[in-house]
mmCIF file of C-alpha atoms in Angstrom:
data_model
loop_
_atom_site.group_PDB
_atom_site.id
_atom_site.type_symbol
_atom_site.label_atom_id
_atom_site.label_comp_id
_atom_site.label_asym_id
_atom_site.label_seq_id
_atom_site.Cartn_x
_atom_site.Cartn_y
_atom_site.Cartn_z
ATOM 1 C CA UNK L 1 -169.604 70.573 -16.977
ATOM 2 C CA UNK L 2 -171.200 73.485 -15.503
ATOM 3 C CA UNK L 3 -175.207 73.695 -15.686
ATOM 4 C CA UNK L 4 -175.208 69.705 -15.838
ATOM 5 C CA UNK L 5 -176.290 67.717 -12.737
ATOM 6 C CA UNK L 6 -174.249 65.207 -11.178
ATOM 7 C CA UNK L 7 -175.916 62.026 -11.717
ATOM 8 C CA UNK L 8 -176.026 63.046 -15.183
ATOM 9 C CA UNK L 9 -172.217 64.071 -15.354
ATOM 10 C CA UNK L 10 -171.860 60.694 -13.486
ATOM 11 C CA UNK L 11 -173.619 58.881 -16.211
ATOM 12 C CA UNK L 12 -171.690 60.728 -19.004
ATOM 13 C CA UNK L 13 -168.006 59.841 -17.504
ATOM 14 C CA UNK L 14 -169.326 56.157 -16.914
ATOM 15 C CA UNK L 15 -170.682 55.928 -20.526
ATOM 16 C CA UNK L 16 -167.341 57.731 -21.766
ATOM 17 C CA UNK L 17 -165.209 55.610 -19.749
ATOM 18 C CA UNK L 18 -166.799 52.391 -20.890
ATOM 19 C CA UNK L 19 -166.943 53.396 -24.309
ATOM 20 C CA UNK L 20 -163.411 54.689 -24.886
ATOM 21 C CA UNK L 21 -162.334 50.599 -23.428
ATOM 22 C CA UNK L 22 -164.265 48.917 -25.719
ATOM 23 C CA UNK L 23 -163.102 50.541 -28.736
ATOM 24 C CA UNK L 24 -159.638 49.867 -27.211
ATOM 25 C CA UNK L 25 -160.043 46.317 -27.332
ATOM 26 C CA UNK L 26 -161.981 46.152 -30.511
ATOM 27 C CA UNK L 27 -159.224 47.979 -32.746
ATOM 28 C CA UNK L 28 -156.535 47.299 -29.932
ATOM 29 C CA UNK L 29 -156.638 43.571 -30.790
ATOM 30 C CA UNK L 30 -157.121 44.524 -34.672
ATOM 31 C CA UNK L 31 -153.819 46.834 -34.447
ATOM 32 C CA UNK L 32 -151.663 43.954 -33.150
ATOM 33 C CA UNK L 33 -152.791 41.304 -34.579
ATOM 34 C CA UNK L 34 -154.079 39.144 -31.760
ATOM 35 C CA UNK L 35 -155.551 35.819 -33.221
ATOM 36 C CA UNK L 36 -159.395 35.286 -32.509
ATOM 37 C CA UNK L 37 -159.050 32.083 -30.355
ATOM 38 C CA UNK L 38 -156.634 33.939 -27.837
ATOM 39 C CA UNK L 39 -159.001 37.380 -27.634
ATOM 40 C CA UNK L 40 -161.535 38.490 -30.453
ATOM 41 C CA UNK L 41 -162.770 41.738 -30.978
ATOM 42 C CA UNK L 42 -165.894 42.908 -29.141
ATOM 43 C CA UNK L 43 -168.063 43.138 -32.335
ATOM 44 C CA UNK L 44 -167.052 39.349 -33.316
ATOM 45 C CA UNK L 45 -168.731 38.914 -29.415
ATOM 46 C CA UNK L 46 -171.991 40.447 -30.433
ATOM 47 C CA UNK L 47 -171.560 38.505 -33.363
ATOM 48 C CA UNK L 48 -171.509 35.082 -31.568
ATOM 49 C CA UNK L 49 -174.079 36.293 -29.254
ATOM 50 C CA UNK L 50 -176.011 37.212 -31.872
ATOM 51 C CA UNK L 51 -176.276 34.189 -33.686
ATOM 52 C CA UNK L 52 -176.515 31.801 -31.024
ATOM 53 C CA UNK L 53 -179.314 34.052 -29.114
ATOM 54 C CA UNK L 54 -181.722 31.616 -29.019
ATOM 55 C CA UNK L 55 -179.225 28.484 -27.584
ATOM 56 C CA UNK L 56 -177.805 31.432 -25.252
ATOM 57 C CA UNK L 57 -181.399 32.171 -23.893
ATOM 58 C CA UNK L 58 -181.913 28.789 -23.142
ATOM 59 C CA UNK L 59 -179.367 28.302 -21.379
ATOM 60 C CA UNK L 60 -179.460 31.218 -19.405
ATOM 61 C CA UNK L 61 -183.147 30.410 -18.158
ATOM 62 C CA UNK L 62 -181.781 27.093 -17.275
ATOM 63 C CA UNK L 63 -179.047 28.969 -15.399
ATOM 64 C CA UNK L 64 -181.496 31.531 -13.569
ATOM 65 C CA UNK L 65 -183.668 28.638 -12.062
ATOM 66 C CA UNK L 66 -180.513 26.865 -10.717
ATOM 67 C CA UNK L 67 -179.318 30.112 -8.948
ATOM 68 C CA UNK L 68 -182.575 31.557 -7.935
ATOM 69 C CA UNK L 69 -184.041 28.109 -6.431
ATOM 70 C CA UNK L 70 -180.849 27.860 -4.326
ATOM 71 C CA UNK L 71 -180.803 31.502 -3.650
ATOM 72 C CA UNK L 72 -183.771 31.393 -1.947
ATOM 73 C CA UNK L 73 -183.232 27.378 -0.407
ATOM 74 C CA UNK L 74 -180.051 29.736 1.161
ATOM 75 C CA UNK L 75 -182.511 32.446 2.367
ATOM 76 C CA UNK L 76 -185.051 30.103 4.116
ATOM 77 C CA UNK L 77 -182.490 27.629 5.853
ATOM 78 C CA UNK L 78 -179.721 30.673 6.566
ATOM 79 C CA UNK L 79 -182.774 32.413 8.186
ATOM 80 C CA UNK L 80 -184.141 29.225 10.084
ATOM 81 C CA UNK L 81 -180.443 28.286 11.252
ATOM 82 C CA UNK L 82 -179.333 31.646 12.598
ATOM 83 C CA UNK L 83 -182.678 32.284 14.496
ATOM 84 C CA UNK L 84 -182.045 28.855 16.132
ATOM 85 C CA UNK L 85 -178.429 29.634 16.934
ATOM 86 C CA UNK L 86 -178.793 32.712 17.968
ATOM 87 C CA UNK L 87 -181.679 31.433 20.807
ATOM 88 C CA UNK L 88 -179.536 28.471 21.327
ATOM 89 C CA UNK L 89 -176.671 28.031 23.332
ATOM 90 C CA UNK L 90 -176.199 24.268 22.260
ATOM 91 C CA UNK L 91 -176.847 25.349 18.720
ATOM 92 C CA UNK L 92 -173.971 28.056 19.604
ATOM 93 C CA UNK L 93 -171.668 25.728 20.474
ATOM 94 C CA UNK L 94 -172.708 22.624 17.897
ATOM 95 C CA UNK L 95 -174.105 23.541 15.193
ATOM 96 C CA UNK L 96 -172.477 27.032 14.201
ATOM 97 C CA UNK L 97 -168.793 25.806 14.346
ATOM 98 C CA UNK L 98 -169.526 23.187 11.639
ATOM 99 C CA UNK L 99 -171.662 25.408 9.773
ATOM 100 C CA UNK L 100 -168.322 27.470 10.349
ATOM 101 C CA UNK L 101 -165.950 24.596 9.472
ATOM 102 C CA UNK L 102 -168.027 23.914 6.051
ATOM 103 C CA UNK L 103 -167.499 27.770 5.021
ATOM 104 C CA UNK L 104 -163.588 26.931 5.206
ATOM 105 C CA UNK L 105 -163.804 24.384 3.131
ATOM 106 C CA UNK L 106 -162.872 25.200 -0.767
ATOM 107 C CA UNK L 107 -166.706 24.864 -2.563
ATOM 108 C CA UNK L 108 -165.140 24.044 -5.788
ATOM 109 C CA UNK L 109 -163.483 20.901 -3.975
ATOM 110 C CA UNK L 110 -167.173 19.411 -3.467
ATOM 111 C CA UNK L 111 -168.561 20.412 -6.910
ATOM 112 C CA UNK L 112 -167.596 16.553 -8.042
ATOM 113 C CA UNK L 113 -168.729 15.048 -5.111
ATOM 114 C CA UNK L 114 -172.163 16.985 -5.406
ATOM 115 C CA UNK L 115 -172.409 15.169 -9.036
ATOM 116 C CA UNK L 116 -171.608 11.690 -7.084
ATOM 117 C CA UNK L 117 -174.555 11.874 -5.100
ATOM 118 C CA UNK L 118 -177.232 13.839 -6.920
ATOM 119 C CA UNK L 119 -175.832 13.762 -10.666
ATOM 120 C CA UNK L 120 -175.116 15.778 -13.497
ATOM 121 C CA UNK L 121 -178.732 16.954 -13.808
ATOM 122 C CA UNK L 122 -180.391 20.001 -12.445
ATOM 123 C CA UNK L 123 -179.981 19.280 -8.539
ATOM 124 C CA UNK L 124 -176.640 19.003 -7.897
ATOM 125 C CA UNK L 125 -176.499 22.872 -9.471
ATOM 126 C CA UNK L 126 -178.805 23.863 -7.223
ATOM 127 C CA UNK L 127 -176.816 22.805 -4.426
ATOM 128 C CA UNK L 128 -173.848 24.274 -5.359
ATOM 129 C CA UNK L 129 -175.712 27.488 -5.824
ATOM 130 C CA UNK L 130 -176.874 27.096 -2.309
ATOM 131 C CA UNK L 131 -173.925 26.081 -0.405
ATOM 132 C CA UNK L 132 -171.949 29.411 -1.950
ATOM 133 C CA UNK L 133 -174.833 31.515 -0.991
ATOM 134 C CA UNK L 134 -175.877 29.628 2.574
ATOM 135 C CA UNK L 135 -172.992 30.909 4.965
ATOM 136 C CA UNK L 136 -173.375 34.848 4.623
ATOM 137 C CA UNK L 137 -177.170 34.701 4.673
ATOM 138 C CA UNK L 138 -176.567 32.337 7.979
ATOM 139 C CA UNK L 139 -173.951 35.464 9.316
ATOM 140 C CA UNK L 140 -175.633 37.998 8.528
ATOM 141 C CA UNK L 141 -178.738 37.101 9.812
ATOM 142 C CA UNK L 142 -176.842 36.197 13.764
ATOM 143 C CA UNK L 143 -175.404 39.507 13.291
ATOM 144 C CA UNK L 144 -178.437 41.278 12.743
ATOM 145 C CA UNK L 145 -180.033 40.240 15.855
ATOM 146 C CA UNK L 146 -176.929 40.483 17.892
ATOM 147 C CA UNK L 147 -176.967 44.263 16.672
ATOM 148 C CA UNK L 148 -180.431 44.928 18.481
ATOM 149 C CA UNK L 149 -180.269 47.891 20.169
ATOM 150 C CA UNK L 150 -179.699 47.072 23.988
ATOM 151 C CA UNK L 151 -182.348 50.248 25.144
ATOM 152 C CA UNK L 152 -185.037 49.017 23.197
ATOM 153 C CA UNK L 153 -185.057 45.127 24.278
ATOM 154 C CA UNK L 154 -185.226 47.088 28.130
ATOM 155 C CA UNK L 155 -188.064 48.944 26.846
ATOM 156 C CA UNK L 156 -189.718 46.189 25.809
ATOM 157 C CA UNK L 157 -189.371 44.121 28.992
ATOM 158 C CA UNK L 158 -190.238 47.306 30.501
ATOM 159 C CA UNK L 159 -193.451 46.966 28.676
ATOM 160 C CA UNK L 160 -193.808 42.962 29.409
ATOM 161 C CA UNK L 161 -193.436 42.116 25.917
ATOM 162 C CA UNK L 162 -193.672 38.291 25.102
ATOM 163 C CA UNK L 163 -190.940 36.777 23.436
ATOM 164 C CA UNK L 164 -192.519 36.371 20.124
ATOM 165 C CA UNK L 165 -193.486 40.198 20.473
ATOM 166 C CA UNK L 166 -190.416 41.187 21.145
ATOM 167 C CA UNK L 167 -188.914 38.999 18.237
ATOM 168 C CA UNK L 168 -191.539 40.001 15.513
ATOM 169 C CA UNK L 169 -191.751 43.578 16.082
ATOM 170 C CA UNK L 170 -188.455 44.343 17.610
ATOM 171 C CA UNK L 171 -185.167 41.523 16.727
ATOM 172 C CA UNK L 172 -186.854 40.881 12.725
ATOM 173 C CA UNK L 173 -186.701 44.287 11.831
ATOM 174 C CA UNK L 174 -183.448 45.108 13.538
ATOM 175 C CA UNK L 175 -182.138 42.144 11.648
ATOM 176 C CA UNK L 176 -183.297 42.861 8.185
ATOM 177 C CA UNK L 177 -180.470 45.877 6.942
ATOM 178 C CA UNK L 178 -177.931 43.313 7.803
ATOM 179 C CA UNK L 179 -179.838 40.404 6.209
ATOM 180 C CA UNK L 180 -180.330 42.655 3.207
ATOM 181 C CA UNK L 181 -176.184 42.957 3.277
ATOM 182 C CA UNK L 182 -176.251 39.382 3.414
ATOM 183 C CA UNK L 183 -178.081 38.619 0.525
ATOM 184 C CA UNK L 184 -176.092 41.478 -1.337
ATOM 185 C CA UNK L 185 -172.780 38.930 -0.900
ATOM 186 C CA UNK L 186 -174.751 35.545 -1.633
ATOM 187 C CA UNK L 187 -176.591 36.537 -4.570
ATOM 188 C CA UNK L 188 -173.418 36.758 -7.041
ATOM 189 C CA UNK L 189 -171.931 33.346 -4.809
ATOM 190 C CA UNK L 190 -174.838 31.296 -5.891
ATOM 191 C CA UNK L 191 -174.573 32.375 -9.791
ATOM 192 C CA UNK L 192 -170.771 31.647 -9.036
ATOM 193 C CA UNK L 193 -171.581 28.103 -7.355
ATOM 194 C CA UNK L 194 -174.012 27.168 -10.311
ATOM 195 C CA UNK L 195 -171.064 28.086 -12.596
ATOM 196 C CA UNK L 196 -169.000 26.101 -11.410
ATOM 197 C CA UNK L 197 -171.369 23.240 -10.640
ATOM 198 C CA UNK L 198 -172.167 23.447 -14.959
ATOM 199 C CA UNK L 199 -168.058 23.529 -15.540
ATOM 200 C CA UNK L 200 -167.581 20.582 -13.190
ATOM 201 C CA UNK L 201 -170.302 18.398 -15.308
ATOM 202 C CA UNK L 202 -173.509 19.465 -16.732
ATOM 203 C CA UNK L 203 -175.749 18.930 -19.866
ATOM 204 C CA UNK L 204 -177.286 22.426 -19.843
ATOM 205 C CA UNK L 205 -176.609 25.743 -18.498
ATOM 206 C CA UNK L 206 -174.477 28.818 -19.214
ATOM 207 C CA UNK L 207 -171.328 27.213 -17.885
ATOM 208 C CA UNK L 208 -171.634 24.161 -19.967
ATOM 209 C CA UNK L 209 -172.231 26.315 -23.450
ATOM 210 C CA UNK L 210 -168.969 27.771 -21.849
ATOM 211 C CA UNK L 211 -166.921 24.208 -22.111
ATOM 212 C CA UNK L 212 -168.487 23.609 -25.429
ATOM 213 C CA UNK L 213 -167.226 27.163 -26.749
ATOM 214 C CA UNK L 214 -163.826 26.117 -25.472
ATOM 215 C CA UNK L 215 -163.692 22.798 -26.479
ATOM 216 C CA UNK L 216 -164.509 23.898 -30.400
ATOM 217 C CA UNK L 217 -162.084 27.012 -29.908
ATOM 218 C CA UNK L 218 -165.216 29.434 -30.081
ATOM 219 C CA UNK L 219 -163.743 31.860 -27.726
ATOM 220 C CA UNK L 220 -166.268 34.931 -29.257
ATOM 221 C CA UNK L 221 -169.297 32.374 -27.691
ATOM 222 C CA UNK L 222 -167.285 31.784 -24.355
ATOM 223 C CA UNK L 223 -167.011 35.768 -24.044
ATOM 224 C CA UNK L 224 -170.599 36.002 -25.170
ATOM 225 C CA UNK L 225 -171.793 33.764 -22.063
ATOM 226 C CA UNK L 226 -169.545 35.672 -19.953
ATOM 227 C CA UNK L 227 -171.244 38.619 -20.403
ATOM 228 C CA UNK L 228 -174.255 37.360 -20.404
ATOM 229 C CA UNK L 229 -173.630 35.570 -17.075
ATOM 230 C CA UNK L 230 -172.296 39.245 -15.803
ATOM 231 C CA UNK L 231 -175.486 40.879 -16.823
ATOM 232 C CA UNK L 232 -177.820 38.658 -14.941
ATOM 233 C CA UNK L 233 -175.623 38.802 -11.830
ATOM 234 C CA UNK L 234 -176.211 42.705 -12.617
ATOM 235 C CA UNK L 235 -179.750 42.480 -12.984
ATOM 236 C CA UNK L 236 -180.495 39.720 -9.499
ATOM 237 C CA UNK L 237 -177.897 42.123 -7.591
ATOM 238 C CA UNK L 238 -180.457 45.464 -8.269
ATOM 239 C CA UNK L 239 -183.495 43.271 -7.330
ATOM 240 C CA UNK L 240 -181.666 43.205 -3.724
ATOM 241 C CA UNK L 241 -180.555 46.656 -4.083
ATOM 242 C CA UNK L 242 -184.302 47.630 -4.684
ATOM 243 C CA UNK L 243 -185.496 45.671 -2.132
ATOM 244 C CA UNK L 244 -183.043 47.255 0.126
ATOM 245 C CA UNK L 245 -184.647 50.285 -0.134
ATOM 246 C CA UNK L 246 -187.970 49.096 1.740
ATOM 247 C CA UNK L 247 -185.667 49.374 4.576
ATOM 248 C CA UNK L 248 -185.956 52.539 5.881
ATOM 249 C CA UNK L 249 -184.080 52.510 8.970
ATOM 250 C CA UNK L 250 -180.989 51.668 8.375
ATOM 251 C CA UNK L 251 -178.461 53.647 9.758
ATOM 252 C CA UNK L 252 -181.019 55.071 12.195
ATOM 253 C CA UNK L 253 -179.562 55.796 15.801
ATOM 254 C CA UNK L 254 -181.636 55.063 18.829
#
Protein backbone atom coordinates (compact mmCIF):
# COMPACT_ATOMS: atom_id res chain seq x y z
CA UNK A 1 0.00 0.00 0.00
CA UNK A 2 2.54 2.36 -1.07
CA UNK A 3 1.78 6.27 -0.55
CA UNK A 4 -0.60 5.20 2.46
CA UNK A 5 0.56 5.80 6.07
CA UNK A 6 0.76 3.21 8.55
CA UNK A 7 -1.78 3.95 11.04
CA UNK A 8 -4.01 4.22 8.20
CA UNK A 9 -2.87 0.82 6.55
CA UNK A 10 -3.22 -0.37 10.22
CA UNK A 11 -6.76 0.76 10.35
CA UNK A 12 -7.60 -0.69 6.87
CA UNK A 13 -6.22 -4.43 7.72
CA UNK A 14 -8.08 -4.13 11.20
CA UNK A 15 -11.36 -2.99 9.50
CA UNK A 16 -10.72 -5.76 6.70
CA UNK A 17 -9.92 -8.32 9.13
CA UNK A 18 -12.95 -7.69 11.27
CA UNK A 19 -15.15 -7.38 8.48
CA UNK A 20 -14.23 -10.45 6.43
CA UNK A 21 -15.19 -12.54 10.27
CA UNK A 22 -18.33 -11.20 10.59
CA UNK A 23 -19.62 -11.98 7.30
CA UNK A 24 -18.15 -15.45 8.05
CA UNK A 25 -20.33 -16.01 10.82
CA UNK A 26 -23.33 -14.29 9.44
CA UNK A 27 -23.59 -16.52 6.14
CA UNK A 28 -21.22 -19.21 7.81
CA UNK A 29 -24.04 -20.13 10.23
CA UNK A 30 -26.71 -19.53 7.27
CA UNK A 31 -24.61 -22.08 4.95
CA UNK A 32 -24.81 -24.89 7.54
CA UNK A 33 -27.67 -24.56 8.97
CA UNK A 34 -26.87 -23.81 12.59
CA UNK A 35 -30.20 -23.33 14.60
CA UNK A 36 -30.63 -19.75 16.20
CA UNK A 37 -30.66 -20.87 19.91
CA UNK A 38 -27.14 -22.63 19.48
CA UNK A 39 -25.46 -19.42 17.39
CA UNK A 40 -27.56 -16.77 15.35
CA UNK A 41 -26.36 -14.72 12.75
CA UNK A 42 -24.79 -11.35 13.56
CA UNK A 43 -27.62 -9.29 11.90
CA UNK A 44 -30.37 -11.31 14.07
CA UNK A 45 -27.80 -9.69 17.06
CA UNK A 46 -28.34 -6.17 15.91
CA UNK A 47 -31.72 -7.19 15.59
CA UNK A 48 -32.21 -8.11 19.31
CA UNK A 49 -30.13 -5.24 20.26
CA UNK A 50 -32.07 -3.21 18.37
CA UNK A 51 -35.29 -3.82 19.69
CA UNK A 52 -34.55 -4.15 23.18
CA UNK A 53 -32.25 -0.79 23.12
CA UNK A 54 -34.00 0.88 25.55
CA UNK A 55 -34.17 -2.32 28.35
CA UNK A 56 -30.36 -2.83 27.16
CA UNK A 57 -29.51 0.87 28.11
CA UNK A 58 -30.92 0.48 31.29
CA UNK A 59 -29.32 -2.05 32.22
CA UNK A 60 -26.09 -1.12 31.14
CA UNK A 61 -26.23 2.25 33.24
CA UNK A 62 -27.15 0.08 36.08
CA UNK A 63 -24.08 -2.00 35.20
CA UNK A 64 -21.60 1.10 34.78
CA UNK A 65 -22.43 2.46 38.36
CA UNK A 66 -21.78 -1.01 39.91
CA UNK A 67 -18.30 -1.24 38.20
CA UNK A 68 -17.26 2.32 38.33
CA UNK A 69 -18.28 2.85 42.20
CA UNK A 70 -16.15 -0.23 43.01
CA UNK A 71 -13.53 0.72 40.57
CA UNK A 72 -12.77 3.60 42.26
CA UNK A 73 -13.71 2.06 46.19
CA UNK A 74 -10.54 -0.33 44.66
CA UNK A 75 -8.48 2.80 43.76
CA UNK A 76 -8.87 4.67 47.13
CA UNK A 77 -8.41 1.60 49.58
CA UNK A 78 -5.60 -0.23 47.09
CA UNK A 79 -3.87 3.22 47.30
CA UNK A 80 -4.41 3.74 51.18
CA UNK A 81 -3.33 -0.04 51.88
CA UNK A 82 -0.14 -0.17 49.85
CA UNK A 83 1.13 3.28 51.14
CA UNK A 84 0.62 1.80 54.66
CA UNK A 85 2.36 -1.44 53.82
CA UNK A 86 4.87 -0.24 52.11
CA UNK A 87 5.90 2.28 55.37
CA UNK A 88 5.03 -0.56 57.56
CA UNK A 89 6.91 -3.38 58.53
CA UNK A 90 4.00 -4.87 60.72
CA UNK A 91 1.65 -4.06 57.90
CA UNK A 92 4.43 -6.08 55.75
CA UNK A 93 4.22 -8.90 57.63
CA UNK A 94 0.20 -8.80 58.71
CA UNK A 95 -1.70 -7.29 56.67
CA UNK A 96 -0.22 -7.96 53.04
CA UNK A 97 -0.12 -11.83 53.35
CA UNK A 98 -3.92 -11.90 53.92
CA UNK A 99 -4.55 -9.31 51.50
CA UNK A 100 -2.30 -11.96 49.58
CA UNK A 101 -4.20 -15.04 50.82
CA UNK A 102 -7.72 -13.32 49.73
CA UNK A 103 -6.26 -12.83 46.01
CA UNK A 104 -5.87 -16.81 46.00
CA UNK A 105 -9.02 -17.35 46.79
CA UNK A 106 -11.52 -18.15 43.64
CA UNK A 107 -13.85 -14.60 43.60
CA UNK A 108 -16.62 -16.42 42.00
CA UNK A 109 -16.64 -18.80 45.20
CA UNK A 110 -17.76 -15.63 47.39
CA UNK A 111 -20.21 -14.13 44.84
CA UNK A 112 -23.13 -16.13 46.98
CA UNK A 113 -21.84 -15.35 50.12
CA UNK A 114 -21.60 -11.54 49.12
CA UNK A 115 -25.59 -11.90 48.42
CA UNK A 116 -25.85 -13.54 52.13
CA UNK A 117 -24.70 -10.59 53.75
CA UNK A 118 -25.53 -7.54 51.67
CA UNK A 119 -28.33 -9.02 49.22
CA UNK A 120 -29.32 -9.26 45.82
CA UNK A 121 -29.57 -5.47 45.43
CA UNK A 122 -27.05 -3.02 44.20
CA UNK A 123 -24.24 -3.49 47.01
CA UNK A 124 -23.27 -6.76 46.95
CA UNK A 125 -22.32 -5.91 42.97
CA UNK A 126 -20.37 -3.35 43.99
CA UNK A 127 -18.36 -5.47 46.09
CA UNK A 128 -17.73 -7.96 43.80
CA UNK A 129 -16.62 -5.32 41.39
CA UNK A 130 -14.24 -4.20 44.02
CA UNK A 131 -12.75 -7.25 45.36
CA UNK A 132 -11.73 -8.31 41.46
CA UNK A 133 -10.30 -4.94 40.96
CA UNK A 134 -8.70 -4.34 44.76
CA UNK A 135 -5.53 -6.70 44.62
CA UNK A 136 -3.63 -5.29 41.42
CA UNK A 137 -4.37 -1.67 42.32
CA UNK A 138 -2.95 -2.78 46.01
CA UNK A 139 0.38 -4.43 43.85
CA UNK A 140 0.88 -2.15 41.74
CA UNK A 141 0.83 0.64 43.82
CA UNK A 142 3.84 -1.31 46.50
CA UNK A 143 5.60 -1.82 43.36
CA UNK A 144 5.61 1.55 42.26
CA UNK A 145 7.23 2.91 45.23
CA UNK A 146 9.57 0.04 45.64
CA UNK A 147 10.73 1.06 41.98
CA UNK A 148 11.92 4.63 43.23
CA UNK A 149 14.99 5.31 41.89
CA UNK A 150 17.69 4.66 44.69
CA UNK A 151 19.94 8.10 43.43
CA UNK A 152 17.19 10.30 43.77
CA UNK A 153 15.84 9.31 47.44
CA UNK A 154 20.02 10.11 48.24
CA UNK A 155 19.52 13.30 46.59
CA UNK A 156 16.82 14.13 48.45
CA UNK A 157 18.27 13.33 51.89
CA UNK A 158 21.13 15.07 50.48
CA UNK A 159 18.88 18.01 50.29
CA UNK A 160 17.13 17.31 53.91
CA UNK A 161 13.92 16.62 52.42
CA UNK A 162 11.05 15.80 54.96
CA UNK A 163 9.35 12.71 54.60
CA UNK A 164 6.17 14.02 53.26
CA UNK A 165 8.45 15.99 50.68
CA UNK A 166 10.11 13.32 49.70
CA UNK A 167 6.81 11.20 49.38
CA UNK A 168 4.71 13.91 47.49
CA UNK A 169 7.16 15.09 45.09
CA UNK A 170 9.42 12.17 44.75
CA UNK A 171 7.71 8.22 45.77
CA UNK A 172 3.83 9.55 44.22
CA UNK A 173 5.07 10.29 41.01
CA UNK A 174 7.50 7.43 40.74
CA UNK A 175 4.54 5.32 41.66
CA UNK A 176 1.96 6.52 39.27
CA UNK A 177 3.19 4.57 35.62
CA UNK A 178 2.89 1.46 37.63
CA UNK A 179 -0.39 2.47 39.32
CA UNK A 180 -1.61 3.46 35.88
CA UNK A 181 -0.62 -0.45 34.87
CA UNK A 182 -2.56 -1.34 37.74
CA UNK A 183 -5.64 0.13 36.98
CA UNK A 184 -5.15 -1.07 33.25
CA UNK A 185 -5.64 -4.93 34.84
CA UNK A 186 -8.51 -3.96 37.43
CA UNK A 187 -10.64 -2.01 35.27
CA UNK A 188 -11.92 -5.08 33.00
CA UNK A 189 -11.79 -7.36 36.69
CA UNK A 190 -14.36 -5.14 38.22
CA UNK A 191 -16.83 -5.23 35.00
CA UNK A 192 -15.94 -9.06 35.26
CA UNK A 193 -16.75 -9.18 39.18
CA UNK A 194 -20.10 -7.18 38.63
CA UNK A 195 -20.87 -9.84 35.97
CA UNK A 196 -20.67 -12.32 37.82
CA UNK A 197 -22.11 -10.78 40.97
CA UNK A 198 -25.60 -10.09 38.39
CA UNK A 199 -25.27 -14.04 37.17
CA UNK A 200 -24.97 -15.22 40.77
CA UNK A 201 -28.41 -13.25 41.75
CA UNK A 202 -29.53 -9.92 40.70
CA UNK A 203 -32.76 -8.00 39.70
CA UNK A 204 -31.04 -5.58 37.29
CA UNK A 205 -27.95 -5.30 35.38
CA UNK A 206 -26.39 -6.56 32.14
CA UNK A 207 -25.66 -9.98 33.55
CA UNK A 208 -29.12 -10.56 34.75
CA UNK A 209 -30.80 -9.52 31.12
CA UNK A 210 -28.09 -12.22 30.29
CA UNK A 211 -29.95 -15.15 32.50
CA UNK A 212 -33.24 -13.91 31.30
CA UNK A 213 -32.05 -14.21 27.50
CA UNK A 214 -31.00 -17.72 28.40
CA UNK A 215 -33.67 -18.77 30.36
CA UNK A 216 -36.34 -17.81 27.33
CA UNK A 217 -33.73 -19.29 24.72
CA UNK A 218 -33.07 -15.63 23.35
CA UNK A 219 -29.53 -16.33 22.57
CA UNK A 220 -29.48 -13.13 19.77
CA UNK A 221 -30.23 -10.85 23.29
CA UNK A 222 -27.52 -12.84 25.34
CA UNK A 223 -24.96 -12.03 22.37
CA UNK A 224 -26.38 -8.54 22.23
CA UNK A 225 -25.38 -7.90 26.06
CA UNK A 226 -22.19 -9.49 25.38
CA UNK A 227 -21.19 -7.08 23.16
CA UNK A 228 -22.46 -4.52 24.73
CA UNK A 229 -20.69 -5.50 27.99
CA UNK A 230 -17.34 -5.76 25.62
CA UNK A 231 -17.81 -2.28 24.37
CA UNK A 232 -17.99 -0.57 27.68
CA UNK A 233 -15.01 -2.56 28.99
CA UNK A 234 -13.53 -0.97 25.60
CA UNK A 235 -14.60 2.37 26.26
CA UNK A 236 -13.50 2.45 30.63
CA UNK A 237 -10.13 0.65 29.38
CA UNK A 238 -9.25 3.99 26.88
CA UNK A 239 -10.30 6.36 29.75
CA UNK A 240 -7.11 4.69 31.59
CA UNK A 241 -5.23 4.53 28.47
CA UNK A 242 -5.85 8.38 28.09
CA UNK A 243 -5.13 9.08 31.37
CA UNK A 244 -1.97 7.21 31.00
CA UNK A 245 -0.75 9.56 28.80
CA UNK A 246 -0.53 12.50 31.50
CA UNK A 247 2.33 10.44 32.52
CA UNK A 248 5.12 11.60 30.89
CA UNK A 249 7.92 9.88 32.38
CA UNK A 250 7.53 6.66 32.07
CA UNK A 251 10.23 4.80 30.85
CA UNK A 252 12.53 7.72 31.70
CA UNK A 253 16.10 6.62 33.00
CA UNK A 254 17.73 8.51 35.78
Amino acid sequence: MSGVSPRLAAYVQVISFFGAFLLFWEYGVRYFEVKSYILPPISAIVIAIWESRNEIFQHSMYTLAEVLIGFVAAVVIGIMLGMIVYVSPFAQRTIYPLVTALQTTPKSALAPLMIVWFGYGFVSKVAMAFLFAFFPIVVATLGGFAGTAKNLEEHFRALNAGAWTTFTTLRLPSALPSFIDGCRVAMPLAMIGAIIGELVGSDRGLGNLIMLGTASSRTDLVFGCIIVITLISLVLYAMIEFAAKSVWWRGIQV
